[in-house]
JSON list of C-alpha atoms in Angstrom, two decimals:
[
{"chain": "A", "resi": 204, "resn": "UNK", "atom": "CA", "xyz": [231.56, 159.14, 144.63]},
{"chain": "A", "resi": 205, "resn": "UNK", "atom": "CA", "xyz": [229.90, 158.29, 141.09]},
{"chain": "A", "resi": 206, "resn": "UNK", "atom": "CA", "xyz": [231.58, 161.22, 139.48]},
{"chain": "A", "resi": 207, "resn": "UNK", "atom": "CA", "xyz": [235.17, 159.71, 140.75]},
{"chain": "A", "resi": 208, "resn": "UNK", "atom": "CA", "xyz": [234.28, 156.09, 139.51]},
{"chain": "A", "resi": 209, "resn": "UNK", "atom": "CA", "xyz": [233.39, 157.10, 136.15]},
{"chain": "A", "resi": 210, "resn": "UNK", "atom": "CA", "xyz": [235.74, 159.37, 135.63]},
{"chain": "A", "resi": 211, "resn": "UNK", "atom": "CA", "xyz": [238.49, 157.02, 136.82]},
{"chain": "A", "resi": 212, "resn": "UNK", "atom": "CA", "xyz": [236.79, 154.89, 133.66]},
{"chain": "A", "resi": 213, "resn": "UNK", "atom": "CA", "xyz": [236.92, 157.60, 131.05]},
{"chain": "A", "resi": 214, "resn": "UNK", "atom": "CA", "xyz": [240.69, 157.54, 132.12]},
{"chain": "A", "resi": 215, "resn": "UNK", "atom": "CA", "xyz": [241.45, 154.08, 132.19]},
{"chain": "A", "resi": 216, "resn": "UNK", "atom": "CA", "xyz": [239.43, 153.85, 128.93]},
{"chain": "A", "resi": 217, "resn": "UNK", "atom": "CA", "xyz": [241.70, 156.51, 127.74]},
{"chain": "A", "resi": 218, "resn": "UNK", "atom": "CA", "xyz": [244.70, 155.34, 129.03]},
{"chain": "A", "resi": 219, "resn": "UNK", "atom": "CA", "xyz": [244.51, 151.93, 127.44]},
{"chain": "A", "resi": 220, "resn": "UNK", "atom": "CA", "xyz": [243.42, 153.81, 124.14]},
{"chain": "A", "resi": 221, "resn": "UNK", "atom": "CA", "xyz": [247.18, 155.76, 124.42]},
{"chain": "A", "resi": 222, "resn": "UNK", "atom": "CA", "xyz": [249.07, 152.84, 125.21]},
{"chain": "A", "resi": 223, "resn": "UNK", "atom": "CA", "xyz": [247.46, 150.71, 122.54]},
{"chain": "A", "resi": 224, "resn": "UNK", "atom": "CA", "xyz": [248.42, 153.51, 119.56]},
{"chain": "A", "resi": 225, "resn": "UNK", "atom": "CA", "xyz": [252.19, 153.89, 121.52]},
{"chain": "A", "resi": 226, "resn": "UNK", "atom": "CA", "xyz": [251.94, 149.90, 120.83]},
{"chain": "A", "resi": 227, "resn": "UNK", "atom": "CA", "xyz": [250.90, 149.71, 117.20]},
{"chain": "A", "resi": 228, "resn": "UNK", "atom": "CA", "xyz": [252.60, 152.85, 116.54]},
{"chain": "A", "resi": 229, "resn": "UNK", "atom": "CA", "xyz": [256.30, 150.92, 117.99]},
{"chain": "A", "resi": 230, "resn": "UNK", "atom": "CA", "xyz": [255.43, 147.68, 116.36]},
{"chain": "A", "resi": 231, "resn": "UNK", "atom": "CA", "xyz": [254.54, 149.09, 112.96]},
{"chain": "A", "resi": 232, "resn": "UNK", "atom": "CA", "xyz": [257.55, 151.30, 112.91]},
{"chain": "A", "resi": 233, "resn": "UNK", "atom": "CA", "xyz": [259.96, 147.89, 112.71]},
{"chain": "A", "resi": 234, "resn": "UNK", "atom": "CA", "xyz": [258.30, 147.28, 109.42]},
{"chain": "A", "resi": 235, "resn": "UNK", "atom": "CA", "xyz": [258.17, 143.29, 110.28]},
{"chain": "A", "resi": 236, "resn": "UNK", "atom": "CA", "xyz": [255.16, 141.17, 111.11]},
{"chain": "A", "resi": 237, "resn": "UNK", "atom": "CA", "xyz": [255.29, 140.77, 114.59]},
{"chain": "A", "resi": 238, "resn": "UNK", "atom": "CA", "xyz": [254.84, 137.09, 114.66]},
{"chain": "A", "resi": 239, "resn": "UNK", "atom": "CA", "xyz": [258.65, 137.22, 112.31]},
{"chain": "A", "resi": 240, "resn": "UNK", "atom": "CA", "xyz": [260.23, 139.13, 114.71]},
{"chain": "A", "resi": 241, "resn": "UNK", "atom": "CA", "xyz": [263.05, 137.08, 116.98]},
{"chain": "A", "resi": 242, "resn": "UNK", "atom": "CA", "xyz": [263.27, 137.16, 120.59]},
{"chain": "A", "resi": 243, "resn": "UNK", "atom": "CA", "xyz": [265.82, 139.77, 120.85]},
{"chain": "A", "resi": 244, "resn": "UNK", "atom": "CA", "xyz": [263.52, 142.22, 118.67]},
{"chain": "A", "resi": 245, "resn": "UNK", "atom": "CA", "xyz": [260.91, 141.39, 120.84]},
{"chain": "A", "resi": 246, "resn": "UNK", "atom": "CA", "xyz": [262.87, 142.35, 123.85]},
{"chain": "A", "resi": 247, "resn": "UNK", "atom": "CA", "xyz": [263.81, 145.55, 121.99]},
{"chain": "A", "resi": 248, "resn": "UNK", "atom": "CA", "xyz": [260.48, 146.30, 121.45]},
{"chain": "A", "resi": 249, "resn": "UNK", "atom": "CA", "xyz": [259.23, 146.00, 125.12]},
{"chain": "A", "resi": 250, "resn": "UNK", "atom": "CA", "xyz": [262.24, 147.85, 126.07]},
{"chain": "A", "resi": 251, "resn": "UNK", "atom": "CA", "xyz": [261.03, 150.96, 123.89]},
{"chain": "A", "resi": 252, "resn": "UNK", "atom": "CA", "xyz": [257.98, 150.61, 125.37]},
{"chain": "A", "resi": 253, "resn": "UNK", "atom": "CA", "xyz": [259.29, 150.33, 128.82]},
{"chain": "A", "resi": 254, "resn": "UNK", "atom": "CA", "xyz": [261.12, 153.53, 128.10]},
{"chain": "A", "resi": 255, "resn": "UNK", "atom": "CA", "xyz": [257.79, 154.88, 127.56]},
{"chain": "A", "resi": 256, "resn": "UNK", "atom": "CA", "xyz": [256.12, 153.72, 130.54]},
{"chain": "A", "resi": 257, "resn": "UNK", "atom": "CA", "xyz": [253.43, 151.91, 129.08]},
{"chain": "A", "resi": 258, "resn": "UNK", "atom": "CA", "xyz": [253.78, 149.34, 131.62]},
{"chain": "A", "resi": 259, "resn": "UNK", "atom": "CA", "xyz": [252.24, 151.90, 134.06]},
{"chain": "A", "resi": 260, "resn": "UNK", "atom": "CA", "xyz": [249.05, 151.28, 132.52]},
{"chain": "A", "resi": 261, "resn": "UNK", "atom": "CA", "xyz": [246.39, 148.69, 133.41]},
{"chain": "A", "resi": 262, "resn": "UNK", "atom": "CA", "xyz": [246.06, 145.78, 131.08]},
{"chain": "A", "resi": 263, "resn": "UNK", "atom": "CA", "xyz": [249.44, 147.01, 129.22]},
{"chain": "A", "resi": 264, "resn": "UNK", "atom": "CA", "xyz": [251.09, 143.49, 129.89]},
{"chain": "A", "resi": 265, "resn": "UNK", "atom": "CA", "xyz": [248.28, 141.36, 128.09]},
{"chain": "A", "resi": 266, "resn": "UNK", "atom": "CA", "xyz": [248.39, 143.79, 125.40]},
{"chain": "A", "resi": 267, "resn": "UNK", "atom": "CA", "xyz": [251.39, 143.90, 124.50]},
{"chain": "A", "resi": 268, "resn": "UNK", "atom": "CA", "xyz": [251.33, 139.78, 125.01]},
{"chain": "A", "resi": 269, "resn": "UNK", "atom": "CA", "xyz": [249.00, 139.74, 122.47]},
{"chain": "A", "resi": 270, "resn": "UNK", "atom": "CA", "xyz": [250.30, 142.03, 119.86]},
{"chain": "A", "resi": 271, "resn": "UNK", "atom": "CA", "xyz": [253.70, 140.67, 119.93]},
{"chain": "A", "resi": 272, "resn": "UNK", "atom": "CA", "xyz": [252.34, 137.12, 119.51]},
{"chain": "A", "resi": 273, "resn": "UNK", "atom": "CA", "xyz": [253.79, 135.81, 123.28]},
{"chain": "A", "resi": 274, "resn": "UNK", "atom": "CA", "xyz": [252.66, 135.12, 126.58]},
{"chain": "A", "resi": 275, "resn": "UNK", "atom": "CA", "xyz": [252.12, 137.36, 129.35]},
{"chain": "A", "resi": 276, "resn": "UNK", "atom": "CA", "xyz": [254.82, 135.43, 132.02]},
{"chain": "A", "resi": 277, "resn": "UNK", "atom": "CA", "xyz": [257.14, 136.10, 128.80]},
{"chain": "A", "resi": 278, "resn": "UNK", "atom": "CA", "xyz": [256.46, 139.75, 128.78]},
{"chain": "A", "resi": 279, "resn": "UNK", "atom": "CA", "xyz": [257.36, 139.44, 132.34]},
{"chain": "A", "resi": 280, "resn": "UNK", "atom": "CA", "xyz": [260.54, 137.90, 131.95]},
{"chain": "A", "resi": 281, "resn": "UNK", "atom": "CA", "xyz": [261.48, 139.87, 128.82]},
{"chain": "A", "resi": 282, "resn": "UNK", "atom": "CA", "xyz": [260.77, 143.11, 131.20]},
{"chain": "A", "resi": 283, "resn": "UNK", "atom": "CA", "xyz": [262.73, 141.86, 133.99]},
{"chain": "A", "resi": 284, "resn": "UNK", "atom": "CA", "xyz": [265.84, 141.41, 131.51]},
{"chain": "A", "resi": 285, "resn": "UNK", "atom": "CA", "xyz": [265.73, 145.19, 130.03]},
{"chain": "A", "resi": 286, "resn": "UNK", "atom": "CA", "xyz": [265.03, 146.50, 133.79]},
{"chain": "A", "resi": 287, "resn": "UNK", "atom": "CA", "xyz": [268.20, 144.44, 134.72]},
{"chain": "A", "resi": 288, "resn": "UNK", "atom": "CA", "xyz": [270.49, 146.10, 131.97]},
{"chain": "A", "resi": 289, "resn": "UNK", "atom": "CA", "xyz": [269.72, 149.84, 132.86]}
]
C-alpha cells in the first residue's frame, strides 16, 4: 500500500496546486486588491469558486481564508449564504 499513499500525495499535492491557480486566477481577474474588496465581493468571489468546486479540495477553506484576507469560520459562513441562495 506505499504506491496508494504516495500517489494519493502526488494528487493532493496536485490538487491543491489546481485550486490555488483557480484561486489567484478568480481573484486577479476582479482587478482589486483583495484586502479592498467589500464583503459582498468577497461572497461573490467564494461563490465563483463554489461554482467551481474548489471546496472539494483539502485545505481549500484556509486558502482561500488567506488569500481573501478573512478567517476560515468566515469562509464558512460566507459559503453557507451562497449554498442557501441556489
Amino acid at each position: 500500500s506505499g504506491k496508494e499513499s504516495a500517489y494519493t500525495e502526488v494528487l493532493d499535492n496536485s490538487v491543491s496546486t489546481l485550486s490555488r491557480s483557480i484561486i489567484d486566477n478568480t481573484i486577479t481577474s476582479l482587478g482589486i486588491q483583495p484586502s479592498r474588496l467589500t464583503a459582498e465581493e468577497k461572497m461573490s468571489v467564494i461563490a465563483e469558486l463554489d461554482k467551481q468546486d474548489v471546496f472539494d479540495a483539502k485545505g481549500a477553506v484556509s486558502q482561500v481564508a488567506g488569500e481573501l484576507g478573512i478567517s476560515e469560520p468566515t469562509v464558512y459562513r460566507y459559503l453557507k449564504k451562497v449554498r442557501g441562495k441556489k
